[in-house]
Amino acid sequence: MMKSGLDDVIAAQTILSDVDGLAGRLVIVGHSLDDLVRTSRFEDVLALLIAAFFPDLDTKTLPRQLGEARADVFALLPAVDPVLAALEPIQALRALLARVGDGDDLRTALRLVAAPGVFTPALIRQRQGLQPIAPDAGLSHAADILRMCHGTSPSEGAVAGLDTYLVTVSDHGLNASTFAARVVASTGAGLGSAAIAALSALKGPLHGGAPGPVLDMVDAIGTPDNAVPWIEAALARGERLMGFGHRIYRVRDPRADALKGAVRELASRGVFSPARIALAEGIEAAALDILRRRKPDRALETNVEFYTALLLDALGFPRETFTCVFAMGRSAGWIAHAREQVASGRLIRPQSQYVGKMPQQAA
Ligand code: ACO
């Protein structure tokens, strides 16, 4: 029996992450997301995700190795041509990712994880008519990304905010982009091909392309008073509210709370305006109330993208690059899943059910 959208189909066994949609719980390699955002940097979670698949990995020196991978990737940049620079950032990132290569080794893996964090700041600066800034291998991934974007030393609060984001989105079960990575990896095509396929899946508005439109919505609503009429009108036009609903979660997405916490933390450090938080919370409350009334049979809750949009905006990323920033964190999960799939040794090759015409029977 065919399952539209492969709902409830188990298509892989993994040691990497577990999404419990009824409990609203995300576990990454044996650790709850709540614990990870309190205790870990992105590099720690990257080590957790990839350690089992790279016996040559020295987890103690991983931050330095990732920094060196950033420098290797930066060396691929000088050949950015005007055609590439004119593309949408996510398309330019996809084209640049192809320069990293297709090996299955640790060096390629770390370069692929580093690449979105190096190419995206360069693309942002290029759009502003500025020269790219070279990485500093001695900094943390989050600190270096912010420095390469803005050209100044980031505040501790901003680094902590980006680190929380990268940890929060590092892996999430068999989401569409991760599944794409596993399908491509299963053919033996290599890690670079798997990452490019994953990035292409992430681009869509039903997956990683939602936070830019979330920010458009927040700006269009403008004041908390305008939330109800604006949302009612959008739903009456048959539109979906970006940042709400999820295929797996039937309760609140735990990542939304992790990121809401990060936004509040930024506000306490003066990086985020309290008025903006009040607007966001007003929109969220109005949306949840209206969605509950309009769709009483379908639990539609806040997903990760709603507070992503507010956090990344506060950190100074232009909205058209939010999906690229998502890839900075999720690339860790893609690489781990791709290697796990290769280790299973099994080509992913489901079947389709033919519902078209059959050839005429010969007389
Ligand atoms: N706003 C309004 N209505 C919605 C929304 C929404 N955000 N999400 C689902 N619905 C409605 C659908 O229109 C559908 O109504 P119908 O039965 O009258 O046709 C019903 O709820 C069920 O929707 P499905 O399509 O079955 O839900 P699905 O599991 O396929 O959708 C998805 C999940 C794609 C995330 C959806 O909720 C959505 O489009 N959300 C907005 C985009 C978004 O925020 N994407 C980011 C997701 S998180 C991530 O991938 C990182």
mmCIF file of C-alpha atoms and ligand atoms in Angstrom:
data_model
loop_
_atom_site.group_PDB
_atom_site.id
_atom_site.type_symbol
_atom_site.label_atom_id
_atom_site.label_comp_id
_atom_site.label_asym_id
_atom_site.label_seq_id
_atom_site.Cartn_x
_atom_site.Cartn_y
_atom_site.Cartn_z
ATOM 1 C CA MET A 1 0.000 0.000 0.000
ATOM 2 C CA MET A 2 1.490 3.335 -1.096
ATOM 3 C CA LYS A 3 1.957 5.982 1.644
ATOM 4 C CA SER A 4 1.733 9.505 0.244
ATOM 5 C CA GLY A 5 4.761 11.494 1.441
ATOM 6 C CA LEU A 6 6.120 8.224 2.936
ATOM 7 C CA ASP A 7 4.311 9.148 6.196
ATOM 8 C CA ASP A 8 5.185 6.692 8.996
ATOM 9 C CA VAL A 9 7.492 4.666 6.715
ATOM 10 C CA ILE A 10 10.757 3.705 8.452
ATOM 11 C CA ALA A 11 13.443 3.982 5.778
ATOM 12 C CA ALA A 12 16.652 3.806 7.840
ATOM 13 C CA GLN A 13 18.048 2.674 11.172
ATOM 14 C CA THR A 14 20.205 5.308 12.809
ATOM 15 C CA ILE A 15 22.253 5.936 15.936
ATOM 16 C CA LEU A 16 22.206 9.672 15.195
ATOM 17 C CA SER A 17 18.915 11.223 16.287
ATOM 18 C CA ASP A 18 15.390 10.424 17.401
ATOM 19 C CA VAL A 19 12.393 12.698 16.875
ATOM 20 C CA ASP A 20 9.474 11.864 19.170
ATOM 21 C CA GLY A 21 6.604 13.807 17.650
ATOM 22 C CA LEU A 22 4.102 12.973 20.387
ATOM 23 C CA ALA A 23 6.348 13.835 23.330
ATOM 24 C CA GLY A 24 7.951 16.820 21.569
ATOM 25 C CA ARG A 25 11.427 15.433 22.251
ATOM 26 C CA LEU A 26 14.603 15.443 20.174
ATOM 27 C CA VAL A 27 17.533 13.182 21.104
ATOM 28 C CA ILE A 28 20.891 13.564 19.344
ATOM 29 C CA VAL A 29 23.319 10.642 19.845
ATOM 30 C CA GLY A 30 21.921 9.863 23.291
ATOM 31 C CA HIS A 31 21.626 13.474 24.522
ATOM 32 C CA SER A 32 18.447 15.526 24.780
ATOM 33 C CA LEU A 33 18.426 18.754 22.799
ATOM 34 C CA ASP A 34 17.697 20.675 26.018
ATOM 35 C CA ASP A 35 20.950 19.384 27.556
ATOM 36 C CA LEU A 36 22.994 19.957 24.422
ATOM 37 C CA VAL A 37 22.005 23.608 24.059
ATOM 38 C CA ARG A 38 22.999 24.207 27.699
ATOM 39 C CA THR A 39 26.318 22.348 27.639
ATOM 40 C CA SER A 40 27.694 22.020 24.108
ATOM 41 C CA ARG A 41 29.193 24.024 21.311
ATOM 42 C CA PHE A 42 28.642 23.111 17.671
ATOM 43 C CA GLU A 43 32.037 21.387 17.520
ATOM 44 C CA ASP A 44 31.039 19.085 20.432
ATOM 45 C CA VAL A 45 27.856 18.020 18.659
ATOM 46 C CA LEU A 46 29.722 17.556 15.381
ATOM 47 C CA ALA A 47 32.113 15.203 17.221
ATOM 48 C CA LEU A 48 29.154 13.273 18.661
ATOM 49 C CA LEU A 49 27.599 12.902 15.225
ATOM 50 C CA ILE A 50 30.600 11.844 13.171
ATOM 51 C CA ALA A 51 32.883 10.027 15.662
ATOM 52 C CA ALA A 52 31.436 6.564 14.967
ATOM 53 C CA PHE A 53 32.088 6.859 11.231
ATOM 54 C CA PHE A 54 35.652 8.217 11.203
ATOM 55 C CA PRO A 55 38.000 6.070 13.323
ATOM 56 C CA ASP A 56 40.837 8.510 12.507
ATOM 57 C CA LEU A 57 38.992 11.449 14.135
ATOM 58 C CA ASP A 58 40.725 13.009 17.157
ATOM 59 C CA THR A 59 37.793 14.659 18.923
ATOM 60 C CA LYS A 60 40.084 16.759 21.182
ATOM 61 C CA THR A 61 41.563 18.591 18.210
ATOM 62 C CA LEU A 62 38.347 18.713 16.192
ATOM 63 C CA PRO A 63 37.773 22.486 16.712
ATOM 64 C CA ARG A 64 41.226 23.183 15.271
ATOM 65 C CA GLN A 65 40.695 20.702 12.411
ATOM 66 C CA LEU A 66 37.379 22.342 11.566
ATOM 67 C CA GLY A 67 39.143 25.724 11.599
ATOM 68 C CA GLU A 68 41.761 24.374 9.196
ATOM 69 C CA ALA A 69 38.967 23.001 7.007
ATOM 70 C CA ARG A 70 37.510 26.545 6.909
ATOM 71 C CA ALA A 71 40.879 27.808 5.651
ATOM 72 C CA ASP A 72 41.011 25.050 2.977
ATOM 73 C CA VAL A 73 37.512 25.968 1.807
ATOM 74 C CA PHE A 74 38.354 29.686 1.749
ATOM 75 C CA ALA A 75 41.154 28.885 -0.711
ATOM 76 C CA LEU A 76 38.461 27.753 -3.186
ATOM 77 C CA LEU A 77 36.846 31.214 -3.171
ATOM 78 C CA PRO A 78 38.931 33.497 -5.404
ATOM 79 C CA ALA A 79 37.293 32.069 -8.501
ATOM 80 C CA VAL A 80 33.760 33.345 -7.652
ATOM 81 C CA ASP A 81 32.597 34.735 -10.979
ATOM 82 C CA PRO A 82 29.941 37.442 -11.564
ATOM 83 C CA VAL A 83 27.368 34.914 -12.827
ATOM 84 C CA LEU A 84 27.670 32.956 -9.601
ATOM 85 C CA ALA A 85 27.553 36.130 -7.506
ATOM 86 C CA ALA A 86 24.270 37.162 -9.185
ATOM 87 C CA LEU A 87 22.500 33.946 -8.175
ATOM 88 C CA GLU A 88 20.225 33.616 -5.139
ATOM 89 C CA PRO A 89 22.608 32.888 -2.185
ATOM 90 C CA ILE A 90 21.369 29.313 -1.733
ATOM 91 C CA GLN A 91 21.972 28.585 -5.428
ATOM 92 C CA ALA A 92 25.421 30.168 -5.286
ATOM 93 C CA LEU A 93 26.199 28.126 -2.160
ATOM 94 C CA ARG A 94 25.143 24.938 -3.948
ATOM 95 C CA ALA A 95 27.428 25.717 -6.892
ATOM 96 C CA LEU A 96 30.343 26.556 -4.557
ATOM 97 C CA LEU A 97 29.807 23.354 -2.570
ATOM 98 C CA ALA A 98 30.616 21.406 -5.738
ATOM 99 C CA ARG A 99 34.187 22.755 -5.514
ATOM 100 C CA VAL A 100 34.845 20.924 -2.257
ATOM 101 C CA GLY A 101 35.043 17.463 -3.827
ATOM 102 C CA ASP A 102 33.525 14.049 -3.453
ATOM 103 C CA GLY A 103 35.772 11.923 -1.242
ATOM 104 C CA ASP A 104 34.559 9.775 1.647
ATOM 105 C CA ASP A 105 37.458 10.684 3.960
ATOM 106 C CA LEU A 106 37.532 12.804 7.137
ATOM 107 C CA ARG A 107 39.243 15.735 5.398
ATOM 108 C CA THR A 108 36.465 15.994 2.805
ATOM 109 C CA ALA A 109 33.829 15.537 5.500
ATOM 110 C CA LEU A 110 35.177 18.439 7.594
ATOM 111 C CA ARG A 111 35.485 20.655 4.516
ATOM 112 C CA LEU A 112 31.854 19.963 3.613
ATOM 113 C CA VAL A 113 30.741 20.798 7.163
ATOM 114 C CA ALA A 114 32.880 23.964 7.126
ATOM 115 C CA ALA A 115 31.842 25.090 3.641
ATOM 116 C CA PRO A 116 28.440 26.758 4.295
ATOM 117 C CA GLY A 117 30.044 28.710 7.176
ATOM 118 C CA VAL A 118 32.784 30.044 4.879
ATOM 119 C CA PHE A 119 30.943 30.536 1.583
ATOM 120 C CA THR A 120 27.874 32.232 3.099
ATOM 121 C CA PRO A 121 29.776 35.102 4.787
ATOM 122 C CA ALA A 122 31.741 35.611 1.546
ATOM 123 C CA LEU A 123 28.507 35.733 -0.494
ATOM 124 C CA ILE A 124 26.950 38.170 2.010
ATOM 125 C CA ARG A 125 29.967 40.479 1.764
ATOM 126 C CA GLN A 126 30.116 40.192 -2.006
ATOM 127 C CA ARG A 127 26.495 41.393 -2.212
ATOM 128 C CA GLN A 128 27.559 44.377 -0.107
ATOM 129 C CA GLY A 129 30.492 45.104 -2.443
ATOM 130 C CA LEU A 130 33.005 44.006 0.222
ATOM 131 C CA GLN A 131 35.970 41.637 0.056
ATOM 132 C CA PRO A 132 35.626 38.242 1.810
ATOM 133 C CA ILE A 133 37.441 37.872 5.132
ATOM 134 C CA ALA A 134 39.746 34.875 5.632
ATOM 135 C CA PRO A 135 38.920 32.412 8.446
ATOM 136 C CA ASP A 136 40.789 32.318 11.752
ATOM 137 C CA ALA A 137 41.329 28.633 12.571
ATOM 138 C CA GLY A 138 41.837 29.478 16.255
ATOM 139 C CA LEU A 139 38.241 30.683 16.748
ATOM 140 C CA SER A 140 35.140 28.606 17.343
ATOM 141 C CA HIS A 141 33.034 27.903 14.245
ATOM 142 C CA ALA A 142 30.247 30.255 15.425
ATOM 143 C CA ALA A 143 32.632 33.101 16.344
ATOM 144 C CA ASP A 144 34.525 32.822 13.060
ATOM 145 C CA ILE A 145 31.346 32.791 10.953
ATOM 146 C CA LEU A 146 30.124 36.018 12.603
ATOM 147 C CA ARG A 147 33.559 37.627 12.234
ATOM 148 C CA MET A 148 33.759 36.654 8.544
ATOM 149 C CA CYS A 149 30.273 38.127 7.992
ATOM 150 C CA HIS A 150 30.583 41.406 9.832
ATOM 151 C CA GLY A 151 34.322 42.082 9.833
ATOM 152 C CA THR A 152 34.448 42.737 13.597
ATOM 153 C CA SER A 153 34.924 40.595 16.696
ATOM 154 C CA PRO A 154 31.459 39.343 17.639
ATOM 155 C CA SER A 155 30.055 39.789 21.162
ATOM 156 C CA GLU A 156 29.948 36.775 23.490
ATOM 157 C CA GLY A 157 26.145 36.936 23.368
ATOM 158 C CA ALA A 158 26.049 36.793 19.569
ATOM 159 C CA VAL A 159 28.480 33.831 19.488
ATOM 160 C CA ALA A 160 26.382 31.999 22.093
ATOM 161 C CA GLY A 161 23.211 32.725 20.077
ATOM 162 C CA LEU A 162 24.667 31.335 16.838
ATOM 163 C CA ASP A 163 26.153 28.323 18.650
ATOM 164 C CA THR A 164 22.729 27.523 20.132
ATOM 165 C CA TYR A 165 21.223 27.742 16.665
ATOM 166 C CA LEU A 166 23.863 25.488 15.035
ATOM 167 C CA VAL A 167 23.477 22.872 17.799
ATOM 168 C CA THR A 168 19.676 23.034 17.598
ATOM 169 C CA VAL A 169 19.520 22.343 13.848
ATOM 170 C CA SER A 170 22.496 19.934 13.649
ATOM 171 C CA ASP A 171 20.371 16.815 13.120
ATOM 172 C CA HIS A 172 16.710 15.868 13.053
ATOM 173 C CA GLY A 173 15.924 12.289 12.066
ATOM 174 C CA LEU A 174 15.022 11.478 8.494
ATOM 175 C CA ASN A 175 13.939 14.947 7.355
ATOM 176 C CA ALA A 176 13.744 15.585 3.595
ATOM 177 C CA SER A 177 17.300 16.887 3.137
ATOM 178 C CA THR A 178 18.853 14.131 5.257
ATOM 179 C CA PHE A 179 16.886 11.501 3.352
ATOM 180 C CA ALA A 180 18.152 13.032 0.092
ATOM 181 C CA ALA A 181 21.725 12.807 1.452
ATOM 182 C CA ARG A 182 21.242 9.146 2.357
ATOM 183 C CA VAL A 183 19.734 8.247 -1.039
ATOM 184 C CA VAL A 184 22.670 9.798 -2.899
ATOM 185 C CA ALA A 185 25.254 8.348 -0.494
ATOM 186 C CA SER A 186 23.712 4.892 -0.941
ATOM 187 C CA THR A 187 24.669 4.948 -4.625
ATOM 188 C CA GLY A 188 28.354 5.410 -3.708
ATOM 189 C CA ALA A 189 28.413 8.892 -5.287
ATOM 190 C CA GLY A 190 30.497 10.434 -2.459
ATOM 191 C CA LEU A 191 29.979 12.886 0.401
ATOM 192 C CA GLY A 192 30.058 16.033 -1.754
ATOM 193 C CA SER A 193 27.254 14.747 -3.975
ATOM 194 C CA ALA A 194 25.225 13.773 -0.906
ATOM 195 C CA ALA A 195 25.666 17.265 0.613
ATOM 196 C CA ILE A 196 24.658 18.990 -2.647
ATOM 197 C CA ALA A 197 21.509 16.854 -2.917
ATOM 198 C CA ALA A 198 20.671 17.632 0.714
ATOM 199 C CA LEU A 199 21.155 21.362 0.209
ATOM 200 C CA SER A 200 18.820 21.253 -2.801
ATOM 201 C CA ALA A 201 16.110 19.622 -0.674
ATOM 202 C CA LEU A 202 16.679 22.109 2.144
ATOM 203 C CA LYS A 203 16.032 25.024 -0.229
ATOM 204 C CA GLY A 204 12.272 24.408 -0.512
ATOM 205 C CA PRO A 205 9.818 26.550 1.516
ATOM 206 C CA LEU A 206 8.245 23.465 3.113
ATOM 207 C CA HIS A 207 11.645 22.567 4.627
ATOM 208 C CA GLY A 208 14.551 24.991 5.150
ATOM 209 C CA GLY A 209 13.260 27.837 3.010
ATOM 210 C CA ALA A 210 10.631 28.984 5.537
ATOM 211 C CA PRO A 211 12.473 31.432 7.846
ATOM 212 C CA GLY A 212 12.943 34.192 5.229
ATOM 213 C CA PRO A 213 9.161 34.268 4.586
ATOM 214 C CA VAL A 214 8.592 34.150 8.398
ATOM 215 C CA LEU A 215 10.493 37.415 8.718
ATOM 216 C CA ASP A 216 8.531 38.899 5.799
ATOM 217 C CA MET A 217 5.361 37.982 7.715
ATOM 218 C CA VAL A 218 6.602 39.522 10.981
ATOM 219 C CA ASP A 219 7.537 42.742 9.160
ATOM 220 C CA ALA A 220 4.252 42.846 7.227
ATOM 221 C CA ILE A 221 2.253 42.439 10.468
ATOM 222 C CA GLY A 222 4.308 45.198 12.101
ATOM 223 C CA THR A 223 2.391 45.567 15.384
ATOM 224 C CA PRO A 224 0.813 42.962 17.712
ATOM 225 C CA ASP A 225 -2.656 44.510 17.077
ATOM 226 C CA ASN A 226 -2.398 43.712 13.403
ATOM 227 C CA ALA A 227 -1.603 39.996 13.952
ATOM 228 C CA VAL A 228 -5.153 38.609 13.993
ATOM 229 C CA PRO A 229 -6.515 40.434 10.892
ATOM 230 C CA TRP A 230 -3.304 39.784 8.912
ATOM 231 C CA ILE A 231 -3.262 36.057 9.728
ATOM 232 C CA GLU A 232 -6.999 35.629 9.089
ATOM 233 C CA ALA A 233 -6.606 37.305 5.679
ATOM 234 C CA ALA A 234 -3.586 35.140 4.740
ATOM 235 C CA LEU A 235 -5.408 31.917 5.652
ATOM 236 C CA ALA A 236 -8.535 33.103 3.802
ATOM 237 C CA ARG A 237 -6.352 33.434 0.677
ATOM 238 C CA GLY A 238 -5.421 29.760 1.175
ATOM 239 C CA GLU A 239 -1.846 30.501 2.273
ATOM 240 C CA ARG A 240 0.087 28.529 4.886
ATOM 241 C CA LEU A 241 1.594 30.320 7.857
ATOM 242 C CA MET A 242 5.335 29.911 7.642
ATOM 243 C CA GLY A 243 6.910 28.707 10.893
ATOM 244 C CA PHE A 244 3.899 26.619 11.956
ATOM 245 C CA GLY A 245 3.035 22.947 11.454
ATOM 246 C CA HIS A 246 5.260 19.889 11.143
ATOM 247 C CA ARG A 247 5.006 16.433 9.604
ATOM 248 C CA ILE A 248 6.174 14.647 12.774
ATOM 249 C CA TYR A 249 5.483 16.929 15.766
ATOM 250 C CA ARG A 250 1.946 16.844 17.098
ATOM 251 C CA VAL A 251 3.015 19.056 20.007
ATOM 252 C CA ARG A 252 5.369 21.992 20.113
ATOM 253 C CA ASP A 253 8.686 21.518 18.264
ATOM 254 C CA PRO A 254 11.316 21.447 21.070
ATOM 255 C CA ARG A 255 13.681 23.374 18.813
ATOM 256 C CA ALA A 256 11.271 26.329 18.847
ATOM 257 C CA ASP A 257 11.709 26.579 22.634
ATOM 258 C CA ALA A 258 15.501 26.254 22.411
ATOM 259 C CA LEU A 259 15.596 29.142 19.941
ATOM 260 C CA LYS A 260 13.032 31.217 21.809
ATOM 261 C CA GLY A 261 15.367 30.862 24.817
ATOM 262 C CA ALA A 262 18.286 32.059 22.673
ATOM 263 C CA VAL A 263 16.286 35.083 21.479
ATOM 264 C CA ARG A 264 15.388 35.988 25.084
ATOM 265 C CA GLU A 265 19.039 35.600 26.094
ATOM 266 C CA LEU A 266 20.043 38.000 23.312
ATOM 267 C CA ALA A 267 17.414 40.457 24.556
ATOM 268 C CA SER A 268 18.852 40.260 28.085
ATOM 269 C CA ARG A 269 22.253 41.182 26.587
ATOM 270 C CA GLY A 270 20.777 44.058 24.584
ATOM 271 C CA VAL A 271 21.252 42.389 21.149
ATOM 272 C CA PHE A 272 17.501 41.993 20.566
ATOM 273 C CA SER A 273 14.837 44.606 21.230
ATOM 274 C CA PRO A 274 12.122 43.783 23.800
ATOM 275 C CA ALA A 275 9.529 45.336 21.432
ATOM 276 C CA ARG A 276 10.514 42.801 18.756
ATOM 277 C CA ILE A 277 10.050 39.930 21.244
ATOM 278 C CA ALA A 278 6.628 41.269 22.195
ATOM 279 C CA LEU A 279 5.686 41.427 18.492
ATOM 280 C CA ALA A 280 6.945 37.868 17.857
ATOM 281 C CA GLU A 281 5.150 36.449 20.887
ATOM 282 C CA GLY A 282 1.951 38.307 19.936
ATOM 283 C CA ILE A 283 2.076 36.871 16.401
ATOM 284 C CA GLU A 284 2.827 33.374 17.698
ATOM 285 C CA ALA A 285 -0.076 33.456 20.176
ATOM 286 C CA ALA A 286 -2.506 34.795 17.547
ATOM 287 C CA ALA A 287 -1.389 32.232 14.955
ATOM 288 C CA LEU A 288 -1.722 29.284 17.341
ATOM 289 C CA ASP A 289 -5.161 30.435 18.448
ATOM 290 C CA ILE A 290 -6.432 30.891 14.884
ATOM 291 C CA LEU A 291 -4.897 27.613 13.629
ATOM 292 C CA ARG A 292 -6.535 25.730 16.545
ATOM 293 C CA ARG A 293 -9.915 27.200 15.698
ATOM 294 C CA ARG A 294 -9.609 26.636 11.941
ATOM 295 C CA LYS A 295 -8.027 23.168 12.140
ATOM 296 C CA PRO A 296 -9.303 21.590 15.379
ATOM 297 C CA ASP A 297 -8.431 18.068 14.131
ATOM 298 C CA ARG A 298 -4.826 18.840 13.167
ATOM 299 C CA ALA A 299 -2.324 19.947 15.809
ATOM 300 C CA LEU A 300 -0.450 22.837 14.175
ATOM 301 C CA GLU A 301 2.182 24.221 16.533
ATOM 302 C CA THR A 302 5.174 26.539 16.253
ATOM 303 C CA ASN A 303 8.067 24.904 14.400
ATOM 304 C CA VAL A 304 11.815 25.604 14.451
ATOM 305 C CA GLU A 305 11.628 28.205 11.684
ATOM 306 C CA PHE A 306 9.608 30.843 13.536
ATOM 307 C CA TYR A 307 12.244 31.767 16.128
ATOM 308 C CA THR A 308 15.044 30.939 13.672
ATOM 309 C CA ALA A 309 13.943 33.933 11.613
ATOM 310 C CA LEU A 310 14.039 36.301 14.602
ATOM 311 C CA LEU A 311 17.342 34.964 15.910
ATOM 312 C CA LEU A 312 19.198 35.052 12.588
ATOM 313 C CA ASP A 313 17.855 38.540 11.869
ATOM 314 C CA ALA A 314 19.143 39.745 15.243
ATOM 315 C CA LEU A 315 22.551 38.196 14.469
ATOM 316 C CA GLY A 316 22.743 40.299 11.294
ATOM 317 C CA PHE A 317 22.216 37.638 8.617
ATOM 318 C CA PRO A 318 20.223 38.960 5.628
ATOM 319 C CA ARG A 319 16.912 37.067 5.284
ATOM 320 C CA GLU A 320 17.788 35.732 1.830
ATOM 321 C CA THR A 321 20.681 33.814 3.418
ATOM 322 C CA PHE A 322 18.749 32.112 6.258
ATOM 323 C CA THR A 323 18.608 28.760 4.433
ATOM 324 C CA CYS A 324 22.389 28.933 3.934
ATOM 325 C CA VAL A 325 22.780 29.499 7.703
ATOM 326 C CA PHE A 326 20.556 26.461 8.337
ATOM 327 C CA ALA A 327 22.980 24.453 6.175
ATOM 328 C CA MET A 328 25.893 25.589 8.406
ATOM 329 C CA GLY A 329 24.405 23.480 11.229
ATOM 330 C CA ARG A 330 22.599 20.704 9.353
ATOM 331 C CA SER A 331 25.692 19.837 7.256
ATOM 332 C CA ALA A 332 26.948 17.988 10.370
ATOM 333 C CA GLY A 333 23.903 15.700 10.304
ATOM 334 C CA TRP A 334 24.028 15.232 6.526
ATOM 335 C CA ILE A 335 27.638 14.018 6.590
ATOM 336 C CA ALA A 336 27.011 11.671 9.523
ATOM 337 C CA HIS A 337 23.891 10.177 7.916
ATOM 338 C CA ALA A 338 25.635 9.815 4.546
ATOM 339 C CA ARG A 339 28.468 7.861 6.179
ATOM 340 C CA GLU A 340 26.016 5.769 8.201
ATOM 341 C CA GLN A 341 24.154 4.897 5.006
ATOM 342 C CA VAL A 342 27.366 3.937 3.205
ATOM 343 C CA ALA A 343 28.325 1.739 6.174
ATOM 344 C CA SER A 344 24.990 -0.101 5.856
ATOM 345 C CA GLY A 345 26.086 -1.065 2.340
ATOM 346 C CA ARG A 346 22.540 -1.007 0.969
ATOM 347 C CA LEU A 347 21.384 0.945 -2.109
ATOM 348 C CA ILE A 348 18.111 2.827 -1.392
ATOM 349 C CA ARG A 349 15.767 1.812 -4.164
ATOM 350 C CA PRO A 350 12.042 1.793 -3.313
ATOM 351 C CA GLN A 351 9.338 0.860 -5.786
ATOM 352 C CA SER A 352 6.561 2.863 -7.383
ATOM 353 C CA GLN A 353 3.021 1.736 -8.037
ATOM 354 C CA TYR A 354 2.184 2.121 -11.724
ATOM 355 C CA VAL A 355 -1.272 3.681 -12.209
ATOM 356 C CA GLY A 356 -0.917 4.591 -15.926
ATOM 357 C CA LYS A 357 -2.244 2.875 -19.039
ATOM 358 C CA MET A 358 -0.998 -0.558 -20.096
ATOM 359 C CA PRO A 359 -0.093 -1.326 -23.743
ATOM 360 C CA GLN A 360 -2.997 -2.628 -25.856
ATOM 361 C CA GLN A 361 -3.143 -6.417 -25.852
ATOM 362 C CA ALA A 362 -2.017 -7.795 -29.256
ATOM 363 C CA ALA A 363 -5.032 -9.117 -31.171
HETATM 364 N N1 ACO B 1 -0.550 27.052 7.970
HETATM 365 C C1 ACO B 1 -1.828 26.788 7.638
HETATM 366 N N2 ACO B 1 -2.314 25.542 7.443
HETATM 367 C C2 ACO B 1 -1.440 24.536 7.580
HETATM 368 C C3 ACO B 1 -0.102 24.726 7.922
HETATM 369 C C4 ACO B 1 0.341 26.043 8.120
HETATM 370 N N3 ACO B 1 1.616 26.322 8.431
HETATM 371 N N4 ACO B 1 0.514 23.525 7.980
HETATM 372 C C5 ACO B 1 -0.399 22.609 7.685
HETATM 373 N N5 ACO B 1 -1.592 23.200 7.439
HETATM 374 C C6 ACO B 1 -2.849 22.568 7.078
HETATM 375 C C7 ACO B 1 -2.799 22.074 5.639
HETATM 376 O O1 ACO B 1 -3.244 23.080 4.731
HETATM 377 C C8 ACO B 1 -3.726 20.882 5.679
HETATM 378 O O2 ACO B 1 -5.060 21.346 5.590
HETATM 379 P P1 ACO B 1 -6.153 20.536 4.718
HETATM 380 O O3 ACO B 1 -6.250 19.187 5.398
HETATM 381 O O4 ACO B 1 -7.368 21.379 4.850
HETATM 382 O O5 ACO B 1 -5.598 20.445 3.344
HETATM 383 C C9 ACO B 1 -3.517 20.337 7.082
HETATM 384 O O6 ACO B 1 -3.005 21.396 7.872
HETATM 385 C C10 ACO B 1 -2.535 19.191 7.117
HETATM 386 O O7 ACO B 1 -1.370 19.607 6.435
HETATM 387 P P2 ACO B 1 -0.333 18.603 5.775
HETATM 388 O O8 ACO B 1 0.039 19.146 4.446
HETATM 389 O O9 ACO B 1 -0.810 17.196 5.847
HETATM 390 O O10 ACO B 1 0.840 18.714 6.738
HETATM 391 P P3 ACO B 1 2.285 18.223 6.410
HETATM 392 O O11 ACO B 1 2.654 17.275 7.441
HETATM 393 O O12 ACO B 1 2.478 17.763 5.030
HETATM 394 O O13 ACO B 1 3.032 19.612 6.504
HETATM 395 C C11 ACO B 1 4.586 21.263 6.719
HETATM 396 C C12 ACO B 1 4.124 19.894 7.224
HETATM 397 C C13 ACO B 1 5.014 21.145 5.259
HETATM 398 C C14 ACO B 1 5.798 21.716 7.521
HETATM 399 C C15 ACO B 1 3.416 22.278 6.859
HETATM 400 O O14 ACO B 1 2.970 22.356 8.183
HETATM 401 C C16 ACO B 1 3.754 23.654 6.309
HETATM 402 O O15 ACO B 1 3.641 23.881 5.097
HETATM 403 N N6 ACO B 1 4.213 24.604 7.192
HETATM 404 C C17 ACO B 1 4.583 25.906 6.745
HETATM 405 C C18 ACO B 1 6.011 25.871 6.179
HETATM 406 C C19 ACO B 1 7.047 25.689 7.268
HETATM 407 O O16 ACO B 1 6.969 26.286 8.340
HETATM 408 N N7 ACO B 1 8.077 24.858 6.951
HETATM 409 C C20 ACO B 1 9.167 24.550 7.877
HETATM 410 C C21 ACO B 1 8.975 23.200 8.504
HETATM 411 S S1 ACO B 1 10.208 22.826 9.702
HETATM 412 C C22 ACO B 1 11.527 22.261 8.816
HETATM 413 O O17 ACO B 1 11.413 21.596 7.826
HETATM 414 C C23 ACO B 1 12.898 22.607 9.230
#
